[in-house]
Coordinates of N, CA, C and O in Angstrom, one line a residue:
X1 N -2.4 42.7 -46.9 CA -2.2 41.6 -46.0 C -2.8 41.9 -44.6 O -3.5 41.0 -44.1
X2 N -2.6 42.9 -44.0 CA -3.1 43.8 -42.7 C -4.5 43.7 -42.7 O -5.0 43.9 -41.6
X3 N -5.2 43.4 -43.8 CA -7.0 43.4 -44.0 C -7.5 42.2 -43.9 O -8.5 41.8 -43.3
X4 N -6.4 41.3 -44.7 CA -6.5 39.5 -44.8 C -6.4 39.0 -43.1 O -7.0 38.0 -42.7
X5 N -5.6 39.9 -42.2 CA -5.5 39.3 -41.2 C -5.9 39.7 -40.4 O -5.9 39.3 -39.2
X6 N -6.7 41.2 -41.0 CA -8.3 41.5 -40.0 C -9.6 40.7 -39.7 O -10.3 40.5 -38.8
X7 N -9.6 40.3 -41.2 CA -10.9 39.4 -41.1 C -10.3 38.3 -40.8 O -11.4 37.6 -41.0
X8 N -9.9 37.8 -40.6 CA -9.3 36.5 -40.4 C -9.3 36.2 -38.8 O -9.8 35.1 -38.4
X9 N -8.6 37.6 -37.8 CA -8.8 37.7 -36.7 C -10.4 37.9 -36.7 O -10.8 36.8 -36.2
X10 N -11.1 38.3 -36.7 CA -12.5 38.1 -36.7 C -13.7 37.1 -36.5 O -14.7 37.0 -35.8
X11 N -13.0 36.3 -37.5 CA -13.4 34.9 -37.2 C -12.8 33.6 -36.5 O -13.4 32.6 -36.1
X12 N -11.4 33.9 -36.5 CA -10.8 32.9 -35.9 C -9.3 33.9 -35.3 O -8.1 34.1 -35.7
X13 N -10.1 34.1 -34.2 CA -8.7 35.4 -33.4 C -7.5 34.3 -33.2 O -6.3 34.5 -33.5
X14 N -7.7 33.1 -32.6 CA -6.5 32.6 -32.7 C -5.7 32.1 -34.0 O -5.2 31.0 -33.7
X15 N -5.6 32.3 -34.7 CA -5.0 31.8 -36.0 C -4.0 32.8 -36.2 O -2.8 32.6 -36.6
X16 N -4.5 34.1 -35.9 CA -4.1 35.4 -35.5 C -3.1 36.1 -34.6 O -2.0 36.6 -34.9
X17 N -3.8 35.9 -33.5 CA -3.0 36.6 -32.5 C -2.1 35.5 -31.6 O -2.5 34.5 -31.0
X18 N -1.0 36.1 -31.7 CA -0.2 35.9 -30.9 C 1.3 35.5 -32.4 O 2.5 35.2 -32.3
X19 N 0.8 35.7 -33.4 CA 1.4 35.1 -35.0 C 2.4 35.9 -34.8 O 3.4 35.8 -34.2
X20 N 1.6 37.2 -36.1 CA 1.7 38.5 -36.4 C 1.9 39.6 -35.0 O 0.9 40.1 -34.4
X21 N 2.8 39.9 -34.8 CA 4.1 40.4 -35.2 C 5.3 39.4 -34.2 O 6.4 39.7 -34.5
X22 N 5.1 38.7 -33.4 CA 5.3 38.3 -31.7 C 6.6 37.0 -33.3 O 7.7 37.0 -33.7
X23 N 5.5 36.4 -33.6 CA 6.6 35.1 -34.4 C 7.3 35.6 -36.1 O 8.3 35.2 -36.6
X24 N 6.2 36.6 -36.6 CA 6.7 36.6 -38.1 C 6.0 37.9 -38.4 O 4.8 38.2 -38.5
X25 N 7.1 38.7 -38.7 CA 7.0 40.2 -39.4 C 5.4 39.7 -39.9 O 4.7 38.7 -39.7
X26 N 5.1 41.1 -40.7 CA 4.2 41.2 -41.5 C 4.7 41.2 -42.9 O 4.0 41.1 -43.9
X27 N 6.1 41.5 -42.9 CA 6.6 42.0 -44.3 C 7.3 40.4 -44.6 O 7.9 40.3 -45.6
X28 N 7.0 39.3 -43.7 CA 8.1 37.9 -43.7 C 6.4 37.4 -44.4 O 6.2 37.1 -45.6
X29 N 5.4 37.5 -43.2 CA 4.1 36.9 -44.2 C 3.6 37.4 -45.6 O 2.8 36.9 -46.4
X30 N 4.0 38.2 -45.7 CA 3.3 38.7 -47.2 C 4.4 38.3 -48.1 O 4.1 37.9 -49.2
X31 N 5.9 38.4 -47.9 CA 6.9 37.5 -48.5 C 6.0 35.9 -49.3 O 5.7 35.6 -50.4
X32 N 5.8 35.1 -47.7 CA 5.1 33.8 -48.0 C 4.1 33.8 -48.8 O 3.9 33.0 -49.7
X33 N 3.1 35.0 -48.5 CA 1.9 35.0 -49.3 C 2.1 35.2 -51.2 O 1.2 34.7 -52.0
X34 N 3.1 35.8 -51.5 CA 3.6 36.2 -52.5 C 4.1 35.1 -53.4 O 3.7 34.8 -54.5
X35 N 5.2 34.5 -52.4 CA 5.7 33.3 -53.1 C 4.3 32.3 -53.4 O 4.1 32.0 -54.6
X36 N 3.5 32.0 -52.7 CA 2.5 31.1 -53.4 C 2.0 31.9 -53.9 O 3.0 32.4 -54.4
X37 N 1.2 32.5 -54.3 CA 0.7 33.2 -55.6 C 1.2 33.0 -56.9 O 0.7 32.6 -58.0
X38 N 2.4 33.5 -56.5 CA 3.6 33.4 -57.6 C 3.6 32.0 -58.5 O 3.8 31.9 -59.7
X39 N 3.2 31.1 -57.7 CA 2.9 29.6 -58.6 C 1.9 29.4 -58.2 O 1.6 28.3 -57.6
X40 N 0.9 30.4 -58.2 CA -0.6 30.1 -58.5 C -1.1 29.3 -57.3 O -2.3 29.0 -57.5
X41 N -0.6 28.9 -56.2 CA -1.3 28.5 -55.1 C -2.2 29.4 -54.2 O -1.9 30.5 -53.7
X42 N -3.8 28.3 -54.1 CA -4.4 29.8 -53.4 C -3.9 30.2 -51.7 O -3.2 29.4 -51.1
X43 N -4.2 31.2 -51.3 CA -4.0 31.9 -50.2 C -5.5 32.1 -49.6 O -6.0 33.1 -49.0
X44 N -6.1 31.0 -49.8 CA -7.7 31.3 -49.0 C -7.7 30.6 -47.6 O -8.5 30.9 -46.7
X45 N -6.7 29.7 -47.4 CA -6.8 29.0 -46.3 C -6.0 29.6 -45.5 O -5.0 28.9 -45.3
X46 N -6.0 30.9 -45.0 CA -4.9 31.9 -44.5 C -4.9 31.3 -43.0 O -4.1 31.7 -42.2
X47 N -5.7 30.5 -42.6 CA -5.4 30.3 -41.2 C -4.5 28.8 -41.3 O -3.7 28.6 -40.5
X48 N -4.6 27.9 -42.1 CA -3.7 26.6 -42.2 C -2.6 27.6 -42.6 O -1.7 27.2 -41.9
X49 N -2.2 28.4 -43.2 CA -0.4 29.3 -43.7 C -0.4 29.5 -42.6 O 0.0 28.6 -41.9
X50 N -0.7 30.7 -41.9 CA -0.6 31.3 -40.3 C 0.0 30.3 -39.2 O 1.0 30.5 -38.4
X51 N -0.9 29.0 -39.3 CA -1.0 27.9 -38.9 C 0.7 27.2 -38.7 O 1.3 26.7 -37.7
X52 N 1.0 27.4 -40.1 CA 1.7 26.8 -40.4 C 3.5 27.5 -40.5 O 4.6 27.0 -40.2
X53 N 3.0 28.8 -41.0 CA 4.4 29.7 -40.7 C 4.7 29.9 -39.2 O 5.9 30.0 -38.8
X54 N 4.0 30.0 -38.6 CA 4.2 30.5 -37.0 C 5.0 28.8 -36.4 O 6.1 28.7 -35.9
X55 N 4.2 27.7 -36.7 CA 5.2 26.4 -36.0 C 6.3 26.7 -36.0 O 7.0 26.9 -35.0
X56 N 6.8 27.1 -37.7 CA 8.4 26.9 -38.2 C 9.3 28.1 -38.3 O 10.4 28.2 -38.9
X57 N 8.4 29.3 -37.2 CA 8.9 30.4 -37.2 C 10.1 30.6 -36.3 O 11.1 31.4 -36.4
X58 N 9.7 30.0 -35.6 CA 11.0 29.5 -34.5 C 12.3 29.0 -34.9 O 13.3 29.2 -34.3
X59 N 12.3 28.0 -36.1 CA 13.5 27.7 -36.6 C 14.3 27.7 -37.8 O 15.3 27.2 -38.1
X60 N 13.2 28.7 -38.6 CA 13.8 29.5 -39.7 C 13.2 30.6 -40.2 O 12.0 30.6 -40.6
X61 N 14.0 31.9 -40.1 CA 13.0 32.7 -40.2 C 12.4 33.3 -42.9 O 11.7 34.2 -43.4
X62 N 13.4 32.2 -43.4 CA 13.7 31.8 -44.1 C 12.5 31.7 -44.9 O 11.8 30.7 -44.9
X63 N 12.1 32.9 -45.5 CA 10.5 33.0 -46.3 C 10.1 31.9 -47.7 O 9.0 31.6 -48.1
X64 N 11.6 31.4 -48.4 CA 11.5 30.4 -48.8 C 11.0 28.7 -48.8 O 10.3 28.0 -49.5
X65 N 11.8 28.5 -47.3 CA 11.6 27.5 -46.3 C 10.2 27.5 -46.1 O 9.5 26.7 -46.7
X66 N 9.6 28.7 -44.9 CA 8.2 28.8 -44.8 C 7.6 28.4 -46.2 O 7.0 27.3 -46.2
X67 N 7.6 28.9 -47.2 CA 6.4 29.1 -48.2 C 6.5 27.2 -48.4 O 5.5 26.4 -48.2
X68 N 7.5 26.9 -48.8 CA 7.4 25.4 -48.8 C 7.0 24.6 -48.1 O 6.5 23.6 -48.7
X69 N 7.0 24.7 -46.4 CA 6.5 24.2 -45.6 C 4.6 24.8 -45.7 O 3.5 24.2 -45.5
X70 N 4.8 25.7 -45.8 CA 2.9 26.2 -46.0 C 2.3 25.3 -47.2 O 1.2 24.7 -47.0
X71 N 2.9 25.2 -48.3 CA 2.8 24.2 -49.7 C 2.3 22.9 -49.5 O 1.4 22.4 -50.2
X72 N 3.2 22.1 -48.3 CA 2.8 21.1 -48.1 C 1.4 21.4 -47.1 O 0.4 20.8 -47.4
X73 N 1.4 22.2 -46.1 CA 0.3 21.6 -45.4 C -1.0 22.3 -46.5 O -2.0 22.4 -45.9
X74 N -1.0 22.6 -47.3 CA -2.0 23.1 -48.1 C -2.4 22.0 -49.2 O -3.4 22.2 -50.0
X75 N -1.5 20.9 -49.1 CA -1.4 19.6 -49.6 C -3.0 19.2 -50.4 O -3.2 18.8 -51.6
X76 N -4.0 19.6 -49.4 CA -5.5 19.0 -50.3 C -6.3 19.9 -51.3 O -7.1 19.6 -52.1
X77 N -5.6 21.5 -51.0 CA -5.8 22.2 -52.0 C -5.1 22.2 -52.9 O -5.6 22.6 -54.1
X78 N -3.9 22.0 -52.8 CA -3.7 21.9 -53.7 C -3.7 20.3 -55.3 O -3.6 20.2 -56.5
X79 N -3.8 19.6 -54.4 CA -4.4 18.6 -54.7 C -5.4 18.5 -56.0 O -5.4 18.1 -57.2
X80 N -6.2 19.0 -55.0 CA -8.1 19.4 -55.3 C -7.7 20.5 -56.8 O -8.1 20.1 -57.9
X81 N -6.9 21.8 -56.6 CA -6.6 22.3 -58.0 C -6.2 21.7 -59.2 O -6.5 22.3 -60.2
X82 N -5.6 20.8 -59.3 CA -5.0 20.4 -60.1 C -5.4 18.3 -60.5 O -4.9 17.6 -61.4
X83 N -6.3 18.1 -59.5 CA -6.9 16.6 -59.7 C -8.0 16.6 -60.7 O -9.0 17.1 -60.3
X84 N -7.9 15.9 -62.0 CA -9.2 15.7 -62.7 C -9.6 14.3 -62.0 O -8.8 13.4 -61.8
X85 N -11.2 14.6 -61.7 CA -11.4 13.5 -61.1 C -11.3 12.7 -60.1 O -12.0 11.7 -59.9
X86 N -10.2 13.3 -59.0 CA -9.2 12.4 -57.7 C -8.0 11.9 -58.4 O -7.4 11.1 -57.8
X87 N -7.6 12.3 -59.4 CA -6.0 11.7 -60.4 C -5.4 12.9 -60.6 O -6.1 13.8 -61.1
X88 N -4.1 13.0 -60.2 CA -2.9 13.8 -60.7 C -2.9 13.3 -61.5 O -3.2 12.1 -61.4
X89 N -2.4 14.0 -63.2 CA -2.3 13.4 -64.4 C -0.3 14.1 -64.4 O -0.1 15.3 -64.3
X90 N 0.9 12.8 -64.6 CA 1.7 13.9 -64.0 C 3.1 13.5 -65.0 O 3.1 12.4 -65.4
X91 N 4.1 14.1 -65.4 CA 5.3 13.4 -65.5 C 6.0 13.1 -64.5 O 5.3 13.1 -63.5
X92 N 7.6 12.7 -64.5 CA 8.1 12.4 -63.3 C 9.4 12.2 -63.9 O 9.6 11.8 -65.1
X93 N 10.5 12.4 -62.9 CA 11.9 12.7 -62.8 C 12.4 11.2 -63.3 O 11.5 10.3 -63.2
X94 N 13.4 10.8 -63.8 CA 13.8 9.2 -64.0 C 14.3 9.5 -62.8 O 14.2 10.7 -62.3
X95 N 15.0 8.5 -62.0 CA 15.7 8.5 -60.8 C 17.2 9.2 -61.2 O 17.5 10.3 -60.8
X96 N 17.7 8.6 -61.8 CA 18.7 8.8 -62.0 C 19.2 10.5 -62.0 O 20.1 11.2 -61.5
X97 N 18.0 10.6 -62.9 CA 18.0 12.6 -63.3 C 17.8 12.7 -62.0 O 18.8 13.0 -61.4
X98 N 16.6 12.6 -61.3 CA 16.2 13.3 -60.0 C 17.7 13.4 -59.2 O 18.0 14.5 -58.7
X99 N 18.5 12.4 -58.9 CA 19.9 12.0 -58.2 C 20.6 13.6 -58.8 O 21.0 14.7 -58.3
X100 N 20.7 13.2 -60.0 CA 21.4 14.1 -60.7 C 21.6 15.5 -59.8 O 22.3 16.0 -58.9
X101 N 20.4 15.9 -60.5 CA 19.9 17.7 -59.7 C 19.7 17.6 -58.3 O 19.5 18.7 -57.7
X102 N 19.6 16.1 -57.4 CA 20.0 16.8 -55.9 C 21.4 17.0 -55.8 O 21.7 17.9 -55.1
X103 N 22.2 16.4 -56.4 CA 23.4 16.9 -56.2 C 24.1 18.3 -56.9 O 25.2 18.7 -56.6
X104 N 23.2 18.9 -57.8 CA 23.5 20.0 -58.6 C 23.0 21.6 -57.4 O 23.0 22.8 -57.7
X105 N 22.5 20.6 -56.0 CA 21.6 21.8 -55.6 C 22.6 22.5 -54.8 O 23.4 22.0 -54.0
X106 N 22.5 24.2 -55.0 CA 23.2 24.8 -54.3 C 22.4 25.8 -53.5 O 21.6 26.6 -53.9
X107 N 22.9 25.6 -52.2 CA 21.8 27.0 -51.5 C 20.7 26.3 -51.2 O 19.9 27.0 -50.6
X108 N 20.5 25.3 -51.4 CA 19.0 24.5 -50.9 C 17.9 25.1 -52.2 O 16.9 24.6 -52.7
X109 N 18.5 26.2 -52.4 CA 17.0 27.0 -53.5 C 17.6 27.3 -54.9 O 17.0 28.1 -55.7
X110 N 19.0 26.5 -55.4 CA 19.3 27.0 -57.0 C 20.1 25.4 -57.1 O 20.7 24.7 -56.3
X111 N 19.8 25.2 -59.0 CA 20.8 24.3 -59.1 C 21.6 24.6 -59.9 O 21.5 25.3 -60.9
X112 N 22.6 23.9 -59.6 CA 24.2 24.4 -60.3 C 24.4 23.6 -61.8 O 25.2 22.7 -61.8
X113 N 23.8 23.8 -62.8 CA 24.2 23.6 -63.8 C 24.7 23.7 -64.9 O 24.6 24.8 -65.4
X114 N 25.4 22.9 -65.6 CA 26.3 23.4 -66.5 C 24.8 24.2 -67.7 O 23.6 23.8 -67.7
X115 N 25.3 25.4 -68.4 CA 24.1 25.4 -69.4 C 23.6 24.6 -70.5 O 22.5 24.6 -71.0
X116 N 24.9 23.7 -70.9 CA 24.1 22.9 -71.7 C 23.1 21.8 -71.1 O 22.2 21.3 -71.7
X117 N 23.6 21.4 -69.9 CA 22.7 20.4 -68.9 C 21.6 21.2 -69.0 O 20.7 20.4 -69.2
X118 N 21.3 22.1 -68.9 CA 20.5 23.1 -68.0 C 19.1 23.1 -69.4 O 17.9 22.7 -69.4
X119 N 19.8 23.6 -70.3 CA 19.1 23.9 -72.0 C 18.0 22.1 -72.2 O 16.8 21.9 -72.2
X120 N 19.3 21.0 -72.2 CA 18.9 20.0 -72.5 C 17.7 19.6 -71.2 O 16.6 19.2 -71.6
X121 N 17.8 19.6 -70.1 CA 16.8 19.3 -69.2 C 15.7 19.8 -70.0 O 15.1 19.0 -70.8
X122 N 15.3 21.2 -69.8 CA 14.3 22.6 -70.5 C 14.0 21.5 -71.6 O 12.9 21.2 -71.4
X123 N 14.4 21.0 -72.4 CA 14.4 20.8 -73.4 C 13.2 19.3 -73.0 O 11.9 19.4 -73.2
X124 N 13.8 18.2 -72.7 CA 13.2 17.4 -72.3 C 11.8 17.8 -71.8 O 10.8 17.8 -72.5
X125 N 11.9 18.0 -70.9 CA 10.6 18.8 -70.0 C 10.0 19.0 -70.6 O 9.1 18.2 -70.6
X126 N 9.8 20.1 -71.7 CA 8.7 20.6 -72.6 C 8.4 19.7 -73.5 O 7.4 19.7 -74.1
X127 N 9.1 18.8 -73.6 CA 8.9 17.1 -75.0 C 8.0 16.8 -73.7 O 6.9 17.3 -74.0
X128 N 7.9 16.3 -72.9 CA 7.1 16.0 -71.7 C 5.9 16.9 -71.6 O 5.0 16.8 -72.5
X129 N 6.0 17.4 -71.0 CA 4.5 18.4 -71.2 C 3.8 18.5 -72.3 O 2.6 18.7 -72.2
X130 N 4.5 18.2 -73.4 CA 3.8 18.3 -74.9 C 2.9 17.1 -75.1 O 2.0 17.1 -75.8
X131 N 3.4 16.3 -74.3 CA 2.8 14.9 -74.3 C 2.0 14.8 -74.0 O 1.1 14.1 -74.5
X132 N 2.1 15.6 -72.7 CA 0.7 15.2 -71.4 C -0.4 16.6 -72.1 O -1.6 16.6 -71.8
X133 N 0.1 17.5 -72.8 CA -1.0 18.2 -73.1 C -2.0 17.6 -74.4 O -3.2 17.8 -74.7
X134 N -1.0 16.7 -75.1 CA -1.3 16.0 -76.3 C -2.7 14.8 -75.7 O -3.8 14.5 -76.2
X135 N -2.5 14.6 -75.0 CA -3.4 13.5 -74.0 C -4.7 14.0 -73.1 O -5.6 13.3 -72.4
X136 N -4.3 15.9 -73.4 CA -5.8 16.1 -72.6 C -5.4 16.4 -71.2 O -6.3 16.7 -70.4
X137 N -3.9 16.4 -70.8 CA -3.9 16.5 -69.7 C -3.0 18.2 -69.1 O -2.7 19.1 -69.8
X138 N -2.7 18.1 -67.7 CA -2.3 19.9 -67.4 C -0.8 19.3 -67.6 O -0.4 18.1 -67.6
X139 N 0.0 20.8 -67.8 CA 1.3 20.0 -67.7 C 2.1 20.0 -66.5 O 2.8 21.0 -66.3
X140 N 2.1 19.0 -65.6 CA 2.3 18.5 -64.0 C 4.1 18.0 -64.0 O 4.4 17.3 -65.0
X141 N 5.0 18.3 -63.5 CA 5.5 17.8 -63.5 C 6.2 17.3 -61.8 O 6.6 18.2 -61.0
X142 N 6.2 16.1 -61.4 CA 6.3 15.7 -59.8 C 7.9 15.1 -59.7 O 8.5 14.4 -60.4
X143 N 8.3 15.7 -58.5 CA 9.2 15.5 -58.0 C 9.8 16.0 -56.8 O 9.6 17.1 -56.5
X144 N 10.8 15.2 -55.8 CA 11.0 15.4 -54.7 C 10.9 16.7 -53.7 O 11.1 17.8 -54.3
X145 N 10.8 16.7 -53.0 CA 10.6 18.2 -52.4 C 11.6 19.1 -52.3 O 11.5 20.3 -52.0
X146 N 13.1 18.4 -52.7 CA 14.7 19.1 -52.5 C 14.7 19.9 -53.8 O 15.3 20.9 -54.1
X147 N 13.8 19.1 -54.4 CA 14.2 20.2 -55.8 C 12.9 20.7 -56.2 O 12.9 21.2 -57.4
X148 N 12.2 20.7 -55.9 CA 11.1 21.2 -56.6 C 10.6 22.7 -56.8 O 9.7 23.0 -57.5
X149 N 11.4 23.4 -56.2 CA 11.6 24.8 -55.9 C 12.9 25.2 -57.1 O 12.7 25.7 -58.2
X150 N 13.8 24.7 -56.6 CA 15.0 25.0 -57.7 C 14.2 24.4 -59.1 O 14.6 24.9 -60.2
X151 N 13.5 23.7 -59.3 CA 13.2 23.3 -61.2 C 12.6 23.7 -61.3 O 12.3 23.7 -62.5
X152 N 11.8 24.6 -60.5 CA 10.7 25.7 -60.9 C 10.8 26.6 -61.2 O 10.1 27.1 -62.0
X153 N 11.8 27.0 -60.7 CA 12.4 28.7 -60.8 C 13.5 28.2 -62.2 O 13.5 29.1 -63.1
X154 N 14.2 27.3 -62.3 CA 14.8 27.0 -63.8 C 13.9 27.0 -64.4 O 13.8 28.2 -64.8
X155 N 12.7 26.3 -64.8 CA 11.7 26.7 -66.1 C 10.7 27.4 -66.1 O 10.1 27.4 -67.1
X156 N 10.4 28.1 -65.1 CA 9.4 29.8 -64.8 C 9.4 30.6 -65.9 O 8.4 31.2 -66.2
X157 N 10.7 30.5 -66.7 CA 10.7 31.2 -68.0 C 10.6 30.9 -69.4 O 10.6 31.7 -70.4
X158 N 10.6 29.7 -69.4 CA 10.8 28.8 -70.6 C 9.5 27.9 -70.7 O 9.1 27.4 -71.8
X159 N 9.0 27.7 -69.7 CA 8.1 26.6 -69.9 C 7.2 27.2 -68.4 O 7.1 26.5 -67.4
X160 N 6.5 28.7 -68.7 CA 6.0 29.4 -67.8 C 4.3 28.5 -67.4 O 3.9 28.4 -66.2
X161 N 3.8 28.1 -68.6 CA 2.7 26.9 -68.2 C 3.2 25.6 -67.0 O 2.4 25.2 -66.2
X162 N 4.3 25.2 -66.9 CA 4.7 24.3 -66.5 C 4.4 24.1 -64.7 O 5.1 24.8 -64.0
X163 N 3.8 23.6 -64.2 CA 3.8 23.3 -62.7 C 4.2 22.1 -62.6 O 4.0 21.1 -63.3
X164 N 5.0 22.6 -61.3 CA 6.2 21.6 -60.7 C 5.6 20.9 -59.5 O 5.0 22.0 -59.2
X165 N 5.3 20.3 -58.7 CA 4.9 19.8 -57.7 C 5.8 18.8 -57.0 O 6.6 18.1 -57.7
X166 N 5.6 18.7 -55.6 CA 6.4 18.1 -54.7 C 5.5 16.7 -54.3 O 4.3 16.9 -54.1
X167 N 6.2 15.6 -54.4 CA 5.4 14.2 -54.1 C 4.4 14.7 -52.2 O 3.4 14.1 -51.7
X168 N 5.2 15.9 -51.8 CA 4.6 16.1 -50.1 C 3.2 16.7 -50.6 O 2.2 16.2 -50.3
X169 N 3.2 17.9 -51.4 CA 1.7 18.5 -51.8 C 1.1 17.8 -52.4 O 0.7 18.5 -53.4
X170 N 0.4 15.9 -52.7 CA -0.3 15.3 -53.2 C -0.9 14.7 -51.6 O -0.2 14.0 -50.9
X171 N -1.9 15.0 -51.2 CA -2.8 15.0 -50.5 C -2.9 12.9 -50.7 O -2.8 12.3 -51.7
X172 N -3.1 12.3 -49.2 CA -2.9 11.0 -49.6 C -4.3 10.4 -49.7 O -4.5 9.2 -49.5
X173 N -5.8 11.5 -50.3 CA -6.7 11.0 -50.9 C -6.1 10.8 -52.3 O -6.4 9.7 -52.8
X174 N -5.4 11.5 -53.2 CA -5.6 12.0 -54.1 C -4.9 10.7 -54.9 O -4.0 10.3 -54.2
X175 N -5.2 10.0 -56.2 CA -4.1 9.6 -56.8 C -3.0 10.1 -58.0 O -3.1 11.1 -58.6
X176 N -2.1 9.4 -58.2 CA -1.7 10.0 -59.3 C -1.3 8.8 -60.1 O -1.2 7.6 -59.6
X177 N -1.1 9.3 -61.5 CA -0.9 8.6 -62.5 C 0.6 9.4 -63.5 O 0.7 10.5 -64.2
X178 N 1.2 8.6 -63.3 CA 2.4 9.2 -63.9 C 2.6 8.1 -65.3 O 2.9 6.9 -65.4
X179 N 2.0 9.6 -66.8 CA 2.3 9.4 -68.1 C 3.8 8.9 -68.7 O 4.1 8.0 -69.5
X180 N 4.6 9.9 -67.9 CA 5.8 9.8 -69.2 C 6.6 10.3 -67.4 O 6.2 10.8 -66.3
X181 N 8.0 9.8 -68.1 CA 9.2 10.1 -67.1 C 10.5 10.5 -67.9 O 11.1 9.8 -68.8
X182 N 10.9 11.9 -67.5 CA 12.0 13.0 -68.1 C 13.0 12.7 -67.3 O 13.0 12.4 -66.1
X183 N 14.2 12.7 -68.4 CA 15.6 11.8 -68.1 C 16.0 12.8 -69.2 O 15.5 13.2 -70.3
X184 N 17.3 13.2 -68.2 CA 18.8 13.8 -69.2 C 19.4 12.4 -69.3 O 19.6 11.6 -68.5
X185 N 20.1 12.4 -71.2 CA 20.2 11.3 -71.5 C 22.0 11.1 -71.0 O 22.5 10.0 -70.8
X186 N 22.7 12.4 -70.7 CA 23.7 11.8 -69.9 C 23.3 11.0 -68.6 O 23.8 9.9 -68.4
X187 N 22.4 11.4 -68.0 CA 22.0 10.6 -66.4 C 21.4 9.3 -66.6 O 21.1 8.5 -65.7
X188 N 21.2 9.1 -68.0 CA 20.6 7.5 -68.2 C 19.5 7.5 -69.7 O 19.0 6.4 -70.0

């Protein structure tokens, strides 16, 4: 990380200096840098993260928070990764479900589920993805930014192909087309 933010100071010293160490450890940025990796988001635009951890460093020092707030402003790359054509190809939460699991959220970053809710969601989800892979398409699945963190980290293990995305990381060139919509059939 120390080398990432050598060259980086090199070409753009302010992106840099005054960040690292003054607003955010080095061990808080490489935290952030980790978490996006972790779901495959790139880390090439290290001066929009820098950019972006340093604003919110002031009012949380919360490497979760950051990485999500970096997520969004990285919005057109990530966009750009995952758009065939300018189209998100995507599922999407029923309302009702989405309602559901904000109120299941505990800690802002887990949701409280019973396991069979939990099994049957997983369950759904992957009937969804199967669909959208059936069609040629990645398996996307979009929804609000309260939970998009918590449903990712629930199916990370079960449904490790699976990318979850927040309606804020769709860049407002980009469109989307939402195939199919996942509903726990208690929630409707």
């Amino acid at each position: 990380v120390q080398d990432l933010l050598d060259n980086l100071r090199q070409t753009i010293p302010a992106a840099v200096d005054g960040v690292i160490p003054e607003r955010l450890s080095l061990s808080e940025l490489q935290e952030v840098l980790r978490n996006l990796l972790r779901e495959r988001v790139s880390i090439r635009d290290l001066a929009t993260i820098l950019e972006t951890v340093s604003r919110y460093a002031g009012e949380t020092r919360d490497t979760v928070t950051l990485t999500e707030l970096a997520r969004r402003a990285l919005s057109y790359a990530i966009s750009d990764q995952y758009a065939e054509e300018g189209v998100v190809h995507v599922a999407t939460l029923d309302p009702t479900t989405e309602a559901e699991l904000a109120q299941a959220l505990r800690h802002g970053h887990q949701l409280n589920l019973d396991p069979a809710t939990a099994q049957e969601l997983l369950l759904n989800v992957g009937q969804c993805m199967e669909q959208l892979a059936q069609i040629g398409h990645q398996p996307i699945l979009l929804c609000s930014g309260d939970i998009r963190l918590p449903l990712a980290r629930l199916a990370e293990r079960s449904l490790p192909n699976l990318t979850v995305l927040s309606y804020n990381e769709i860049s407002p060139l980009t469109q989307v087309e939402a195939h199919i919509m996942v509903s726990l059939s208690s929630a409707g």
